[in-house]
Coordinates of C-alpha atoms in Angstrom, one line a residue:
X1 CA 81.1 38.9 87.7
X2 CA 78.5 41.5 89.1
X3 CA 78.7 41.6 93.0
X4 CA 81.8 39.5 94.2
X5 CA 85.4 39.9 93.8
X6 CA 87.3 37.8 91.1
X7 CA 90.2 38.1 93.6
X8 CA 91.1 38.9 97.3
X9 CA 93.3 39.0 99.4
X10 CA 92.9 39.2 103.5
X11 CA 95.4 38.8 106.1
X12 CA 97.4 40.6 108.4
X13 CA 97.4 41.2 112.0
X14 CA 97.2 44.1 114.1
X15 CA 101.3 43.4 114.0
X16 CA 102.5 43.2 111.1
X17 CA 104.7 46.0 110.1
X18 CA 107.1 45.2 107.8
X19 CA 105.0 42.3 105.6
X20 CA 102.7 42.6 102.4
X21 CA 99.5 41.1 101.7
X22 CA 100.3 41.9 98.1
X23 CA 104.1 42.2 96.8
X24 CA 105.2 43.0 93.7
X25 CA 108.5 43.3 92.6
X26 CA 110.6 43.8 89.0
X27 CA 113.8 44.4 87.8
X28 CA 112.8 45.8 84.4
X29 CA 114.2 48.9 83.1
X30 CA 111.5 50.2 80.9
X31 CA 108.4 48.9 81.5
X32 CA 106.3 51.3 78.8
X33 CA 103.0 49.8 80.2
X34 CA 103.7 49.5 84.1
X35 CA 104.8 46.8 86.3
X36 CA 101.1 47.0 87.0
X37 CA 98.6 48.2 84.9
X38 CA 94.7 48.4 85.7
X39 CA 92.4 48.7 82.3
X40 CA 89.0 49.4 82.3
X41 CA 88.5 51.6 79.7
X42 CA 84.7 50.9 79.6
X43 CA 83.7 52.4 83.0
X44 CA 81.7 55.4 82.6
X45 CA 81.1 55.6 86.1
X46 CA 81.5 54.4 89.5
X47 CA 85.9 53.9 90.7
X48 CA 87.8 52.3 89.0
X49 CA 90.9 51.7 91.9
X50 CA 89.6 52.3 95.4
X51 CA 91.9 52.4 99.0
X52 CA 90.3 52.9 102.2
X53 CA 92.1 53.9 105.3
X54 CA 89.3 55.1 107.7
X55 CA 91.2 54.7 110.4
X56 CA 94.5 56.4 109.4
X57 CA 96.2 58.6 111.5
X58 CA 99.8 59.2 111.1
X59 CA 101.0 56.8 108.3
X60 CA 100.2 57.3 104.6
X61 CA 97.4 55.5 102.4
X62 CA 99.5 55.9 99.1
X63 CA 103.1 56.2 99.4
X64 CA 105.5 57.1 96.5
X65 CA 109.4 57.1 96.7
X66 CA 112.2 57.4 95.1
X67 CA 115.3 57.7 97.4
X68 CA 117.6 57.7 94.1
X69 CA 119.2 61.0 93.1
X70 CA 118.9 60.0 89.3
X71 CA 115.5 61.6 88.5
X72 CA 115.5 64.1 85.6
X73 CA 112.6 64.3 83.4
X74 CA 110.9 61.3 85.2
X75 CA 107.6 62.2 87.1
X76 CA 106.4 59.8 90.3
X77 CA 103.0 60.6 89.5
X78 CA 101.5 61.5 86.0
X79 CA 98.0 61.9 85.4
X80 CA 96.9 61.9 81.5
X81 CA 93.9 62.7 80.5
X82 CA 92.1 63.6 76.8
X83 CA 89.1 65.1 78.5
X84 CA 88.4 68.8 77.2
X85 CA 85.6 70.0 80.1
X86 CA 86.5 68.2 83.2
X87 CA 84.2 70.6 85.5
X88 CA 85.2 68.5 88.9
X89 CA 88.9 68.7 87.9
X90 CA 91.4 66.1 86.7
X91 CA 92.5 65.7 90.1
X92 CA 90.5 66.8 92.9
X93 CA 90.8 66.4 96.6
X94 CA 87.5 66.4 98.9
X95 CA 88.1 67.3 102.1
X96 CA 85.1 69.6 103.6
X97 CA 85.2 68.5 106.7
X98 CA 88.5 69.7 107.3
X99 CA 88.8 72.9 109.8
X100 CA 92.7 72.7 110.5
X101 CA 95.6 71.5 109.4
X102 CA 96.5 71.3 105.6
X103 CA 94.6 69.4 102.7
X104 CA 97.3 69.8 100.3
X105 CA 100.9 70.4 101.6
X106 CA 104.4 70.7 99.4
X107 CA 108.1 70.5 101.4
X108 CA 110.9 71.4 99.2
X109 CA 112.9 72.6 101.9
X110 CA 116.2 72.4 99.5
X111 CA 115.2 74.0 96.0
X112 CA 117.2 76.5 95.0
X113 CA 116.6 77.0 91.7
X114 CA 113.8 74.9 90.4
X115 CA 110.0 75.0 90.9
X116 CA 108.4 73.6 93.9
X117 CA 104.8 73.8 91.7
X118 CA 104.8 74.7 87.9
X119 CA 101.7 75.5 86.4
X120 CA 102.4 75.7 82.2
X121 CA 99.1 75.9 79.6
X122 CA 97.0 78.7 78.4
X123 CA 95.3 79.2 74.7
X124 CA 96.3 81.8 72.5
X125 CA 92.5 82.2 71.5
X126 CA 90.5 85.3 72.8
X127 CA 88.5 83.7 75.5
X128 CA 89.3 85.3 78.6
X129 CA 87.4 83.4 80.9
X130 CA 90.0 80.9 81.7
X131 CA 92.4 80.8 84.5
X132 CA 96.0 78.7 85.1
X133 CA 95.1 79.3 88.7
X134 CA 91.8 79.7 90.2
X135 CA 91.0 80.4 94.1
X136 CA 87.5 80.8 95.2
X137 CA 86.7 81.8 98.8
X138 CA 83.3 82.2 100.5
X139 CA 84.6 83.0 103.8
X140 CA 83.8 86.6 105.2
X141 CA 87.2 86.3 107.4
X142 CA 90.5 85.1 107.1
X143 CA 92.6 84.8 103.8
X144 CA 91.6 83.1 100.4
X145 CA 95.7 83.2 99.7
X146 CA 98.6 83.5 102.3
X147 CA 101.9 84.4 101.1
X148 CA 104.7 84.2 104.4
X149 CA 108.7 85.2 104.2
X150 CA 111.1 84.2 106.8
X151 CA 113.3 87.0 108.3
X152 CA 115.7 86.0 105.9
X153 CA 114.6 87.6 102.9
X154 CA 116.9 90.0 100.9
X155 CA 117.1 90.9 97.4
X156 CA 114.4 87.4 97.1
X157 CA 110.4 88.3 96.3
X158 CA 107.7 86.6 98.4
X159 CA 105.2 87.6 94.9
X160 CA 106.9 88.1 91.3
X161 CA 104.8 88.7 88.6
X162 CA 106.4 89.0 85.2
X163 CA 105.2 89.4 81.6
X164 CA 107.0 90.4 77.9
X165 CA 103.8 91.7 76.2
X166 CA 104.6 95.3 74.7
X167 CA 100.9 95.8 74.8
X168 CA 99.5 94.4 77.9
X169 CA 96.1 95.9 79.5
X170 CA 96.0 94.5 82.8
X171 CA 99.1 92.4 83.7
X172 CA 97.7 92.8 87.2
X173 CA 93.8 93.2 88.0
X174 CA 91.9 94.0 91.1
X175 CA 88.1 94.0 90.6
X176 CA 85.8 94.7 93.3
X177 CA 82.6 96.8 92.4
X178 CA 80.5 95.8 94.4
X179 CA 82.7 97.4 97.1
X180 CA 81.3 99.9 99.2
X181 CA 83.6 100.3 102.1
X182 CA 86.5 99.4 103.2
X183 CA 90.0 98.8 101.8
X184 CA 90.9 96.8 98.4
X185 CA 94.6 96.8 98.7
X186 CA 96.3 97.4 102.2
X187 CA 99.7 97.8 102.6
X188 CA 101.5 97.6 106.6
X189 CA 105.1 98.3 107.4
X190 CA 105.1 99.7 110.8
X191 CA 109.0 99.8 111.3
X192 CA 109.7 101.1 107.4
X193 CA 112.6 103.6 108.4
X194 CA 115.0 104.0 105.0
X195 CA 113.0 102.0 102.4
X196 CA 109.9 102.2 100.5
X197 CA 106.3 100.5 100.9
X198 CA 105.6 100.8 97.6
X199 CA 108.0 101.3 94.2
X200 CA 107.0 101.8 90.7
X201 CA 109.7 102.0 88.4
X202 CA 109.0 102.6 84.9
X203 CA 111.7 104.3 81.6
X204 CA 114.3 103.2 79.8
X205 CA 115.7 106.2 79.3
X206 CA 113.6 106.7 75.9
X207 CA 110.9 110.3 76.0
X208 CA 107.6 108.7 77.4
X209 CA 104.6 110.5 75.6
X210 CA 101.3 108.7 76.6
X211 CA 102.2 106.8 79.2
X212 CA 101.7 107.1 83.0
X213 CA 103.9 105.3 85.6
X214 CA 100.7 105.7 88.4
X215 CA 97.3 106.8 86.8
X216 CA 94.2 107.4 88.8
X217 CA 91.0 107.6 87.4
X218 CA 87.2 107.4 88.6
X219 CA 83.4 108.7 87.1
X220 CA 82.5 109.8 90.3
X221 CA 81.4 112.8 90.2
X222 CA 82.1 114.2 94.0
X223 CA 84.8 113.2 96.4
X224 CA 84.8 114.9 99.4
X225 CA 88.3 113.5 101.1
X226 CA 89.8 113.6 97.8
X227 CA 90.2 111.0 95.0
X228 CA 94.1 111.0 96.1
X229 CA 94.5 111.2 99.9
X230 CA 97.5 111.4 102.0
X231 CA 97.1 111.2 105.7
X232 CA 99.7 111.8 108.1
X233 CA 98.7 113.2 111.1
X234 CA 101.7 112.7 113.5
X235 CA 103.9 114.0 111.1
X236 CA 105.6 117.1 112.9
X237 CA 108.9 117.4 110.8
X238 CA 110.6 116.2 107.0
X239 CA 107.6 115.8 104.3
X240 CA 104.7 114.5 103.6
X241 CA 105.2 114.8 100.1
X242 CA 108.1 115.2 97.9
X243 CA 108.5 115.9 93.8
X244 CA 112.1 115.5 93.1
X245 CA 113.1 116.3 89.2
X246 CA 116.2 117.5 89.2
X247 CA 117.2 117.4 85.7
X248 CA 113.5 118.8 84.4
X249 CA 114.1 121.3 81.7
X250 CA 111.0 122.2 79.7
X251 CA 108.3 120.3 81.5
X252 CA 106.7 120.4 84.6
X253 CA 107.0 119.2 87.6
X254 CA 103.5 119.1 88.6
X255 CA 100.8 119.9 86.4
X256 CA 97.0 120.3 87.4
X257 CA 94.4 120.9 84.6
X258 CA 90.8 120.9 84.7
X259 CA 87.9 123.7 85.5
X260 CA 84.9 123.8 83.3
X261 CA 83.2 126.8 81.7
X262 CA 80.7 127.0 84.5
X263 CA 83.3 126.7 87.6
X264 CA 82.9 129.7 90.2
X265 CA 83.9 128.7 93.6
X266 CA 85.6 125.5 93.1
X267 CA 89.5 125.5 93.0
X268 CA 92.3 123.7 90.8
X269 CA 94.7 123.9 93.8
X270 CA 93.5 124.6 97.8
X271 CA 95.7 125.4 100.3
X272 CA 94.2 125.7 103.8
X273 CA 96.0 125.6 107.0
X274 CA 95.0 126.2 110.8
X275 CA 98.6 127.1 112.2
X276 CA 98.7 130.5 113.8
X277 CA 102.5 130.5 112.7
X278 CA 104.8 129.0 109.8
X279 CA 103.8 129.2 105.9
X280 CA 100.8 127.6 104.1
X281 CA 103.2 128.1 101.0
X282 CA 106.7 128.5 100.7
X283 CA 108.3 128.9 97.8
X284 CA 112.3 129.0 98.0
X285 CA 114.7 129.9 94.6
X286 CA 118.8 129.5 95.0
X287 CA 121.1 132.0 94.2
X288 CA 121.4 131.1 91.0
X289 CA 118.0 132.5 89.8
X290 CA 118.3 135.2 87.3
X291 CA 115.5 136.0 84.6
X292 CA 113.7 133.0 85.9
X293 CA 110.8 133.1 88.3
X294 CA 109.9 132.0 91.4
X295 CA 105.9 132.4 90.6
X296 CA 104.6 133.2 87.0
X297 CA 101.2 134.4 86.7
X298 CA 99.7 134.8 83.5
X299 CA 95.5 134.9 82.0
X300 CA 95.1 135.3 77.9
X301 CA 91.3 137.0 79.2
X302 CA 90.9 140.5 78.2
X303 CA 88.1 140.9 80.7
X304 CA 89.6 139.5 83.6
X305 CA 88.7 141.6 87.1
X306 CA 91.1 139.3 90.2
X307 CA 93.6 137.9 88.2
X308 CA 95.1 137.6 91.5
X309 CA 92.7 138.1 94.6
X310 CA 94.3 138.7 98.5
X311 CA 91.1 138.6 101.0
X312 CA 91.9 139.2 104.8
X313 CA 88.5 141.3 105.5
X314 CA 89.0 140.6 109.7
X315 CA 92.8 141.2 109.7
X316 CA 92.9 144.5 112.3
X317 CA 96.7 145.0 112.9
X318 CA 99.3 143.7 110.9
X319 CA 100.3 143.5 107.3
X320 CA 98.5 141.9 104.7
X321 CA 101.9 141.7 102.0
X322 CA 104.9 142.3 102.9
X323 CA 108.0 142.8 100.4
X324 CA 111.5 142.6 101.9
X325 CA 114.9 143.5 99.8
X326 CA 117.3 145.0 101.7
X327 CA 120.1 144.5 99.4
X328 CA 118.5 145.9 96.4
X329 CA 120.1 148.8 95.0
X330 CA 119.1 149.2 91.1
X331 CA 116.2 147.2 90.7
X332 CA 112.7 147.6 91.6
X333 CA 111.0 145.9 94.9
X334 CA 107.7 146.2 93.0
X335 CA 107.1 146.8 89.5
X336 CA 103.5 147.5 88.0
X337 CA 104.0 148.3 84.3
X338 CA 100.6 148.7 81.7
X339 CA 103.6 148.8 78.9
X340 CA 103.0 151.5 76.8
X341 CA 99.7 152.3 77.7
X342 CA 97.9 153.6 74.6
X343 CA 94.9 151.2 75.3
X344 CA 93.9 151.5 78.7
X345 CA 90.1 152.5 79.0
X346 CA 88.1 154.1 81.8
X347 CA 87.5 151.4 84.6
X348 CA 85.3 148.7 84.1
X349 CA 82.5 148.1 86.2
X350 CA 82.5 144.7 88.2
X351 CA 80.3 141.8 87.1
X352 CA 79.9 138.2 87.1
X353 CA 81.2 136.7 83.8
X354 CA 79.5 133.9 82.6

């Protein structure tokens, strides 16, 4: 046989509903090979089972049930194959034409605690160019993967990514560098009153020596905004940020470290602020404060010349510091103390220190 068909079957008028042209039907239990089985393990190319439906609107050209509640480790459609580079896929569905609706749709409008799509594999070679999951988009608009909740949502995740490396790299990876402008990751609550748009979490309890729970780094080598930028412009009360360490002891609450050799008129921490009232910085000890202090300034230099530098050249009235302490009584409002003095020097002639 080349060009005909060694069987066929036609029939079937516009209405039949309910009847078969072909009917098959077996009360066998465990039929290893199927009730029906199509072999032709010769065919390199071409189809092997074909079903047209060109005009198909609302019914179904392949239809597979299984009313019976009795399914466990079954599977109403398995698809075996011993190929090791299937570049089209193993199952692929062509559907370009397609500019609404779905292509591939999944209802399990009762799980509760299963899967509705499982996705298992992975090597534990070193080739990192595979992927379990792979979505490619070429559309400059809309959304390569949409994720929706129902207002019902509570303690459930609409995204949970989980792993029990101890060394992971990049659990989670966000590449884009060809990126110019723009937003990479954008996060909207609008009506966020009590709870948090974004939470890391990190500790067990145990000292954490290397580690960072958020770290930020770039080779650029000017940001004008800032590399870290809060914005917050209609903010007129509460804070815009807050460091809460309660139990700190010997650390530090926020440490900033940097300056090269060569830094003149840069700054490790600027403070600027356009109100004509308020503080630019307020700093605010309880009444338990004894030998502690409220600011600690201290330089190892030996030829330091503004340790600490107040400018106001165009104030005219006013005061430039002001010390209150009304209920001292021993103590001193301002001490200035050269400790024993036995190696002061004649002043020292300002110049730029390289």
């Amino acid at each position: 046989l080349v060009d005909g068909k060694a069987v066929s079957i036609t029939g079937g008028s516009t209405k039949m509903k309910s009847g078969s042209l072909l009917h098959v039907s077996s009360d066998a239990l465990s039929p290893t090979s199927g009730v029906v089985q199509f072999n032709s393990d010769k065919t390199q190319t071409g189809t092997v089972l074909s079903v047209s439906a060109n005009m198909l609107t609302n019914g179904s050209a392949i239809k597979i049930s299984n009313k019976g509640a009795n399914l466990t480790t079954g599977s109403l459609l398995v698809l075996e194959s011993g190929a090791t580079s299937p570049t089209n896929g193993l199952l692929r569905l062509p559907a370009n034409s397609v500019k609404e609706g779905k292509i591939l749709s999944v209802e399990a409008e009762g799980l509760v605690g299963g899967k509705a799509v499982s996705i298992v594999g992975g090597h534990s070679g070193t080739d990192t160019t595979g992927s379990l999951l792979h979505v490619a988009s070429s559309a400059p608009n809309g959304k390569a993967v949409e994720i929706i909740g129902s207002s019902n949502l509570g303690v459930g995740k609409l995204l949970d990514i989980s792993t029990s490396s101890k060394s992971a790299n990049s659990a989670i990876s966000l590449t884009a560098n060809e990126m110019v402008s723009g937003s990479l990751v954008s996060i909207d609550t609008q009506k966020l009153e009590n709870g948090t748009a974004l939470s890391v979490s990190g500790g067990n309890g145990d000292p954490m020596h290397e580690g960072s729970l958020v770290h930020v780094t770039s080779d650029t080598i000017s940001a004008d905004v800032g590399m870290m930028r809060l914005s917050a412009h209609n903010i007129k009360e509460g804070k815009i940020l807050a460091v809460e360490a309660g139990s700190l002891v010997d650390g530090k609450a926020v440490s900033i470290t940097g300056g090269s050799t060569k830094m003149k008129s840069g700054s490790l921490l600027h403070v600027s602020s356009a109100a004509p009232d308020g503080k630019a910085v307020q700093i605010v000890g309880d009444a338990a404060l004894r030998s502690g202090k409220l600011l600690d300034i201290s330089s190892s230099s030996s030829v330091a010349h503004n340790l600490v530098s107040v400018n106001a050249n165009n104030a005219n009235v006013g005061k430039i510091a002001k010390i209150s302490a009304h209920s001292l009584t021993t103590g001193s409002a301002l001490e200035i103390s050269s400790h024993s003095g036995s190696s002061m020097m004649p002043p020292i002639t300002e110049k730029d220190v390289d």
